[in-house]
CSV table of C-alpha atoms in Angstrom, one decimal:
chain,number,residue,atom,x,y,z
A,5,UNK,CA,59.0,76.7,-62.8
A,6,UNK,CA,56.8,73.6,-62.2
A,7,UNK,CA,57.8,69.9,-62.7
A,8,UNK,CA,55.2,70.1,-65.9
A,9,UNK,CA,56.7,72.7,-67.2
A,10,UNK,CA,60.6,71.5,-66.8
A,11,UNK,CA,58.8,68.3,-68.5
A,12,UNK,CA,57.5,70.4,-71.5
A,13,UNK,CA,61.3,72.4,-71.9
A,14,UNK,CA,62.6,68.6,-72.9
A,15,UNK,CA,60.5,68.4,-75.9
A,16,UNK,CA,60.6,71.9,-77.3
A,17,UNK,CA,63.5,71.9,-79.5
A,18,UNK,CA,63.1,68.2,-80.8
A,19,UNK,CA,62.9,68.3,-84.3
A,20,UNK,CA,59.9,66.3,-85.3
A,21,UNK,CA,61.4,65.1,-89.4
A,22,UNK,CA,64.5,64.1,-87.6
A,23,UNK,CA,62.4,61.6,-85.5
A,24,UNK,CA,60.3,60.4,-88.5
A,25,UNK,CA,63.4,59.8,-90.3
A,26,UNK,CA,64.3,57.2,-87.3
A,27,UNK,CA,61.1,55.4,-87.8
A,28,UNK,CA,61.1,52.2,-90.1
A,29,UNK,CA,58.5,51.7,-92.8
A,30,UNK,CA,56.2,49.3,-90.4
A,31,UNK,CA,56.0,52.2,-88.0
A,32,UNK,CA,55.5,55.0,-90.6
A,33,UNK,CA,52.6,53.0,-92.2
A,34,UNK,CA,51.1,52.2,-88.4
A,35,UNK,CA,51.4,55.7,-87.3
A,36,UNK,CA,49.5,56.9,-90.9
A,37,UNK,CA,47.0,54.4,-90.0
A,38,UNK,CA,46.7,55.5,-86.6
A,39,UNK,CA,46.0,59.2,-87.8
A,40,UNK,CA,43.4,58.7,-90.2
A,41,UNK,CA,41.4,56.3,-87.7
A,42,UNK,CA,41.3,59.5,-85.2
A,43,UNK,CA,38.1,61.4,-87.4
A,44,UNK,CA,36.5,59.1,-89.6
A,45,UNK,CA,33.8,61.3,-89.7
A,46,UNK,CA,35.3,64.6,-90.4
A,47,UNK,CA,33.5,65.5,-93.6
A,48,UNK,CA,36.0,68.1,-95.1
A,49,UNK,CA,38.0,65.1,-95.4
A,50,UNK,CA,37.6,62.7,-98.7
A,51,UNK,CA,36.2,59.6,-98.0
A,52,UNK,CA,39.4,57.8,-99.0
A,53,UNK,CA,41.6,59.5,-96.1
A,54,UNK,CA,39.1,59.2,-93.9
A,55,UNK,CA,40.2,55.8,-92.9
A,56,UNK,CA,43.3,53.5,-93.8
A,57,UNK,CA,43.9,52.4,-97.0
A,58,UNK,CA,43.8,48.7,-96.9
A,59,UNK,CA,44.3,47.7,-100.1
A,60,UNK,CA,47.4,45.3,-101.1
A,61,UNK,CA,46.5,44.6,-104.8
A,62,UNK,CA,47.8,46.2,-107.5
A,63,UNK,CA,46.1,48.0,-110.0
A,64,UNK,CA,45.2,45.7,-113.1
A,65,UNK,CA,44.4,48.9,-115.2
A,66,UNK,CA,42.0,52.1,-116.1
A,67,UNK,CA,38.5,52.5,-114.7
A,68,UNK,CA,36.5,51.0,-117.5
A,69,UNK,CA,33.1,52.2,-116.4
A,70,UNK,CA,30.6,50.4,-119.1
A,71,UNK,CA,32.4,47.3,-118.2
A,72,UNK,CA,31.9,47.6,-114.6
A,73,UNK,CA,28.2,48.4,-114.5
A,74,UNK,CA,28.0,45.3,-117.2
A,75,UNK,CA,29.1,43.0,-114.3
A,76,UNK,CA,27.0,45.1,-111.7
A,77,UNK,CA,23.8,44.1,-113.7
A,78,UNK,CA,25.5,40.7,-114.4
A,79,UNK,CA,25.8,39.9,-110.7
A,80,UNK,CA,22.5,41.3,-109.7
A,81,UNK,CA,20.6,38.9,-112.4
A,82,UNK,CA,22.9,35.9,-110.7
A,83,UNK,CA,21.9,37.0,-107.2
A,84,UNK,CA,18.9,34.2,-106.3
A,85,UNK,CA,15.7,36.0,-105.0
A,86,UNK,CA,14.7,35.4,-101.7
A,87,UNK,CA,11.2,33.6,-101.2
A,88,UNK,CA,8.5,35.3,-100.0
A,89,UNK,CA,7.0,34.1,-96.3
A,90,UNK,CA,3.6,34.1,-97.8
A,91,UNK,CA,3.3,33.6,-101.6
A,92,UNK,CA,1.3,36.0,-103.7
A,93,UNK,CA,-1.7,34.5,-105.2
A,94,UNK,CA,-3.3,37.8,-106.3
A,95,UNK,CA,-6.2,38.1,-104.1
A,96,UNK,CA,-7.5,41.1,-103.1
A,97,UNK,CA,-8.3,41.6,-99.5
A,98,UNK,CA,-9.7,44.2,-97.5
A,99,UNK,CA,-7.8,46.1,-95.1
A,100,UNK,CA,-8.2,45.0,-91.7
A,101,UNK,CA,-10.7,46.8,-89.6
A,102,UNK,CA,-12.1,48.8,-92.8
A,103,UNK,CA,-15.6,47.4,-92.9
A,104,UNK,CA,-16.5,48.2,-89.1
A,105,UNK,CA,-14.6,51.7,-88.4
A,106,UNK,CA,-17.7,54.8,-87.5
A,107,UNK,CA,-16.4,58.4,-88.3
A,108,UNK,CA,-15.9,60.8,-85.9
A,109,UNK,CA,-19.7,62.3,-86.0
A,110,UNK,CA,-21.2,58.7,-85.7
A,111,UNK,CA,-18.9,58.3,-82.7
A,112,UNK,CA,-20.0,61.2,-80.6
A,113,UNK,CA,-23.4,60.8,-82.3
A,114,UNK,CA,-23.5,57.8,-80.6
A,115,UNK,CA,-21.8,58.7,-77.3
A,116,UNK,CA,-24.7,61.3,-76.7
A,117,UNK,CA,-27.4,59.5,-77.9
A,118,UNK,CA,-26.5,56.5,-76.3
A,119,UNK,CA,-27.4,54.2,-79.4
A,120,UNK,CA,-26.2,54.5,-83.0
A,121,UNK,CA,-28.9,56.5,-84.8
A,122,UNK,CA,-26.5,56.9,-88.1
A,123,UNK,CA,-25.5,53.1,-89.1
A,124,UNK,CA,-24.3,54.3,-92.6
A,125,UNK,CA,-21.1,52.7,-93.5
A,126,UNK,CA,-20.9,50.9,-90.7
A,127,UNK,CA,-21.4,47.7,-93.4
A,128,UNK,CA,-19.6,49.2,-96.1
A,129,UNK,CA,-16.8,51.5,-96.5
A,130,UNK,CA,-16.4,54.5,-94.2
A,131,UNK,CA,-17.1,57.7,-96.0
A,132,UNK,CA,-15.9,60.9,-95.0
A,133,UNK,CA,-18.6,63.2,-92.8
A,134,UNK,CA,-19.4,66.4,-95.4
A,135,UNK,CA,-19.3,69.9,-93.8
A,136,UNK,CA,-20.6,73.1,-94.8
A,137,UNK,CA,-17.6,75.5,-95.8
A,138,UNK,CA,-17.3,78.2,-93.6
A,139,UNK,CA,-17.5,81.5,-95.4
A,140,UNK,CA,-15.0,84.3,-95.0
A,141,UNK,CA,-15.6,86.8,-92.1
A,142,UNK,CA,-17.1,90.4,-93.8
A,143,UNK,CA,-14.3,93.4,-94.4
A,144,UNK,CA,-13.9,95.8,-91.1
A,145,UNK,CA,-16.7,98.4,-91.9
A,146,UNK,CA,-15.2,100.5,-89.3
A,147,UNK,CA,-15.3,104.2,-91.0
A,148,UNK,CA,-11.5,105.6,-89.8
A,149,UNK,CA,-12.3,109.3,-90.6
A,150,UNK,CA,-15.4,109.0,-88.5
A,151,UNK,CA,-13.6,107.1,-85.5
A,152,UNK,CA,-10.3,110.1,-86.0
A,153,UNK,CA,-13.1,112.7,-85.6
A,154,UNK,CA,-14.3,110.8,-82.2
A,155,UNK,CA,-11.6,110.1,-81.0
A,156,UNK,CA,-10.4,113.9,-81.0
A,157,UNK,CA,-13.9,115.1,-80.2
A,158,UNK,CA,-13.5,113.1,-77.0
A,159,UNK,CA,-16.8,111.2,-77.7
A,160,UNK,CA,-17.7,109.4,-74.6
A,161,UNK,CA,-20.2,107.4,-76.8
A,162,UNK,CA,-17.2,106.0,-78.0
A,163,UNK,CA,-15.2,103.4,-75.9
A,164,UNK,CA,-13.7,101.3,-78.7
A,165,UNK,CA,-11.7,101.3,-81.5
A,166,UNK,CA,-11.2,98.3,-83.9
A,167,UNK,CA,-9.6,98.4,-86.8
A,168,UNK,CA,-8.3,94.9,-87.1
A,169,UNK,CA,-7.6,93.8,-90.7
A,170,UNK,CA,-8.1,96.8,-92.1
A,171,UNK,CA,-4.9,97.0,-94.4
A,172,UNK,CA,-4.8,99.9,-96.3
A,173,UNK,CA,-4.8,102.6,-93.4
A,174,UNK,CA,-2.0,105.5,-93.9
A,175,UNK,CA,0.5,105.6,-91.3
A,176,UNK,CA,-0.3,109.2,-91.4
A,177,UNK,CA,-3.7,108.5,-90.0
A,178,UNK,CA,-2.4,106.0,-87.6
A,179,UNK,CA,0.4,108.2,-86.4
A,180,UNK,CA,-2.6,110.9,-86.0
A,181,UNK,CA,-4.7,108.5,-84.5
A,182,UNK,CA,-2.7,107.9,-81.4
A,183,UNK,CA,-2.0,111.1,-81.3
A,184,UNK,CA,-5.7,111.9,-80.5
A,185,UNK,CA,-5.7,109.2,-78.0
A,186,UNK,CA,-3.4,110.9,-75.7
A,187,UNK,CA,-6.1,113.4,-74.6
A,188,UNK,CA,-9.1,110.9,-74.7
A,189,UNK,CA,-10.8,109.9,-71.5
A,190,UNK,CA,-13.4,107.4,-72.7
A,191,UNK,CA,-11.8,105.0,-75.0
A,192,UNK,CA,-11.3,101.6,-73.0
A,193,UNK,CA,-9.7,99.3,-76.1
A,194,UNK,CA,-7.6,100.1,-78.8
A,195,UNK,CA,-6.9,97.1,-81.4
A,196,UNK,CA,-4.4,97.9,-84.3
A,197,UNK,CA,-4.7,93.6,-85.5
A,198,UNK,CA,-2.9,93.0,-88.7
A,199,UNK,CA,-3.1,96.4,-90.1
A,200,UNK,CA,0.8,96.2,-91.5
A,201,UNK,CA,2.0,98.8,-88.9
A,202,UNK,CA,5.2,99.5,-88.4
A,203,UNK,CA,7.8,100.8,-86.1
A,204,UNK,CA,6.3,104.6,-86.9
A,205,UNK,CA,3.3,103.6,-85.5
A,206,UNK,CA,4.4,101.4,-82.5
A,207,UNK,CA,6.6,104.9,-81.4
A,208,UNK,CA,3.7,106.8,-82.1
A,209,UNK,CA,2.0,104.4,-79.5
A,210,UNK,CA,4.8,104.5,-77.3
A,211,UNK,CA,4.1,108.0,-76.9
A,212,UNK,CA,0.0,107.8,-76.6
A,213,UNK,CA,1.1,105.6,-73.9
A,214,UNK,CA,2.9,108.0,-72.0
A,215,UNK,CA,0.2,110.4,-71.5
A,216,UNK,CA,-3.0,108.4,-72.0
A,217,UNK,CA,-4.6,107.2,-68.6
A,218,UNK,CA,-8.0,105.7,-69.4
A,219,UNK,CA,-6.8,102.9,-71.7
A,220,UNK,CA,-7.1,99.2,-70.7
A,221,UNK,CA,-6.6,97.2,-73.5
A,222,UNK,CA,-4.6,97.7,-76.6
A,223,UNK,CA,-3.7,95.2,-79.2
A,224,UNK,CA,-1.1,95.4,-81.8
A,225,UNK,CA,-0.6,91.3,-83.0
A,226,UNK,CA,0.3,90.8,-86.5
A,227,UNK,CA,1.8,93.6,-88.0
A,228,UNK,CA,5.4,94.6,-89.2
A,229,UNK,CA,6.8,95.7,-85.7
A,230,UNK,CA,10.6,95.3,-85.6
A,231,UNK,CA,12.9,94.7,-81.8
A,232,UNK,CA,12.9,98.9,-81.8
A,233,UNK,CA,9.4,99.1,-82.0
A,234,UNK,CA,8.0,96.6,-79.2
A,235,UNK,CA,11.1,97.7,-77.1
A,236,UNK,CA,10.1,101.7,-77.4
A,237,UNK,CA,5.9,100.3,-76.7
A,238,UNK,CA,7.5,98.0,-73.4
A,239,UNK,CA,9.3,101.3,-72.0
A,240,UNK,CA,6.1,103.2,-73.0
A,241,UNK,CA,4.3,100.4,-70.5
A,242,UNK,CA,5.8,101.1,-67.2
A,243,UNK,CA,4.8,105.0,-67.2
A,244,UNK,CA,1.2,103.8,-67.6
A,245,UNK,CA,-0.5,102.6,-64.2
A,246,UNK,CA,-4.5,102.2,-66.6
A,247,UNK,CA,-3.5,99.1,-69.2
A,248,UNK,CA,-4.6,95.9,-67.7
A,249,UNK,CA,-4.1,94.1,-71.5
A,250,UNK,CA,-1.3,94.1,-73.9
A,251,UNK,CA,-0.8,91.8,-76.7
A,252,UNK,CA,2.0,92.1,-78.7
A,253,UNK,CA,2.2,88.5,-80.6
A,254,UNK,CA,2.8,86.9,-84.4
A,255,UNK,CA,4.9,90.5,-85.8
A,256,UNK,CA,6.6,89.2,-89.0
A,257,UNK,CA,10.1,88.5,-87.0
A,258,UNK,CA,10.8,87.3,-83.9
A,259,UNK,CA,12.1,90.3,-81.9
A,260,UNK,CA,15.3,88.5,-79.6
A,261,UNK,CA,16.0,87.7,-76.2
A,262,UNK,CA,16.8,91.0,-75.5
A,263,UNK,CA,12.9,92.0,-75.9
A,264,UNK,CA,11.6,88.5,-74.5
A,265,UNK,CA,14.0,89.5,-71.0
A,266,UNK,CA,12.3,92.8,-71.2
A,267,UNK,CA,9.0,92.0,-71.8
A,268,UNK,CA,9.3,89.7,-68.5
A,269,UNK,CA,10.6,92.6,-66.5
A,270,UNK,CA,7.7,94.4,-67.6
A,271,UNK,CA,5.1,92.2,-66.3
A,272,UNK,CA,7.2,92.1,-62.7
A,273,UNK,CA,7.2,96.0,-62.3
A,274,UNK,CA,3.7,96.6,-64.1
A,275,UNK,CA,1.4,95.1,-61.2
A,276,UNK,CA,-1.4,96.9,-63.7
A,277,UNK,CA,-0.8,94.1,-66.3
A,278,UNK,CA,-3.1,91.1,-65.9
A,279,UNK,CA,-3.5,89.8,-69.5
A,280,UNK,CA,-0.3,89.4,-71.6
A,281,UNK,CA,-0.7,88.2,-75.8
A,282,UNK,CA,2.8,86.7,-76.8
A,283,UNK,CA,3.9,83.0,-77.4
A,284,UNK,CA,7.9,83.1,-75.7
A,285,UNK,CA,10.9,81.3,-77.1
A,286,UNK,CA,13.0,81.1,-74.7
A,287,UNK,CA,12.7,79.4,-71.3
A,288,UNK,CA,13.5,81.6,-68.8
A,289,UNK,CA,11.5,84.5,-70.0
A,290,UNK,CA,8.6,82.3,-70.3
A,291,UNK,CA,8.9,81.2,-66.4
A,292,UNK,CA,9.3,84.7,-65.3
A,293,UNK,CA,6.4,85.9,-67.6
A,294,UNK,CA,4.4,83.3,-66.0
A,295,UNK,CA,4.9,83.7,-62.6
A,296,UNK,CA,4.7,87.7,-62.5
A,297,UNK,CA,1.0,87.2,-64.2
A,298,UNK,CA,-0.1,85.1,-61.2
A,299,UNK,CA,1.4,87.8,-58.5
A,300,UNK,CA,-0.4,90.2,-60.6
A,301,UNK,CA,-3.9,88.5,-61.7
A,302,UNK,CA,-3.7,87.6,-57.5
A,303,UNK,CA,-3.3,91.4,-56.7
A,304,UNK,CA,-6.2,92.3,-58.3
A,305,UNK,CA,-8.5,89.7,-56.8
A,306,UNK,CA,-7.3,90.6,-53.0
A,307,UNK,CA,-8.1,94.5,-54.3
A,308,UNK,CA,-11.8,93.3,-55.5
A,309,UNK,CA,-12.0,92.1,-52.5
A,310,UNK,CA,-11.1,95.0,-50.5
């Protein structure tokens, strides 16, 4: 047995009442003191024990609240304002700098130019520069029955398929979709942007991947994928040597670490992979992401080269 544990045996039977009961009133009220002062700022504590109590008087009698918020406003009215540094007179006065401010287009009007051509409110207040509103961008016309038949045909007319915000697709045709892409041998870029797909339809492109060797890019941002589904496309990925492009970004949760460390180990054993699409949370993902893109965007240079 050590010396600090011999010192410890001296103390374990001491019965801690009978040594309060040895302590005068001075020391019981010092050591209660001393106890609340050690958290003041626990908040599952009321504020009245979380410090000493310090009052001496005693109590003159019930909380009469009307009369105490009748000497509140009664001190406040007897409280003398303070002067103000400056006095207000009531003038109005511009605000500094207002009347000589250009606007943003005036500035770089006047940068290229050289001179200022546009000198209005230069004297007057700045108004705000007016821009055309920038209309919508037209629906996807892309006809999905027509690009299914392709696709199956084996069209080599056909080298990509788009159907980015196209929102009312079945996941029956999707499912179908990819399953025509594992036999096609022209298609180059497959984009699947915010057409709510799933985690049916990122296995069902798990599995194109695993067969498909002529696809380069493919683009599933924006949808509805869950952790299961980007981890099942990510293992699809390192059977394929043909995709140089995956982008996987903005699905409706964030997937984890788990699939941010995998997505990393991805890009370090997929030399193929030379354009990634995903904004990292975490720090050391992110650093391994980043370096593996450069080993890999460098490989591919030095085999141009070649």
């Amino acid at each position: 047995m050590s010396s600090y544990q011999k010192e410890l045996e001296k103390y374990r039977d001491i019965d801690e009442d009978e040594i309060l009961r040895t302590l005068s009133p001075e020391e019981l009220e010092q050591l209660d003191c001393e106890l609340q002062d050690m958290d003041p700022e626990n908040m599952l504590l009321p504020a009245g024990l979380r410090q000493r109590d310090q009052t001496k008087k005693s109590p003159t009698g019930p909380l009469d609240r009307e009369a105490l918020l009748q000497y509140l406003e009664q001190q406040a009215l007897e409280v003398k304002e303070r002067d103000d540094l400056v006095p207000y007179t009531g003038e109005k006065k511009a605000i500094l700098g207002m009347y000589t401010l250009m606007s943003n287009k005036q500035y770089y009007d006047a940068i290229c130019s050289g001179e200022i051509c546009n000198t209005e409110g230069i004297s007057s207040v700045v108004q705000p520069d007016k821009y055309k509103p920038v209309p919508d961008e037209p629906p996807n016309p892309t006809n999905i029955e027509e690009i299914l038949k392709s696709v199956r045909s084996n069209d080599k007319e056909l080298e990509e398929v788009n159907l980015n915000n196209i929102q009312d697709i079945p996941i029956p045709m999707l499912t179908e979709l990819c399953e025509a892409m594992k036999t096609n041998t022209h298609v180059r870029s497959f984009s699947l942007v915010a057409t709510r797909s799933g985690d049916p339809v990122a296995s069902a492109v798990a599995d194109m991947l695993r067969e498909n060797r002529s696809l380069q890019s493919l683009n599933i941002e924006s949808n509805f994928i869950s952790s299961t589904g980007l981890m099942a496309v990510l293992k699809a990925v390192r059977e394929n040597a043909t995709l140089t492009e995956l982008r996987v970004d903005n699905q409706r949760q964030w997937p984890g670490d788990t699939v941010e460390m995998e997505m990393a180990t991805v890009l370090e054993q997929c030399p193929s992979i030379v354009r990634f699409g995903y904004h990292f949370t975490q720090q050391g993902p992110r650093t391994r992401a980043a370096q593996a893109m450069t080993r890999n965007n460098e490989l591919r240079r030095q085999q141009k080269k070649r």
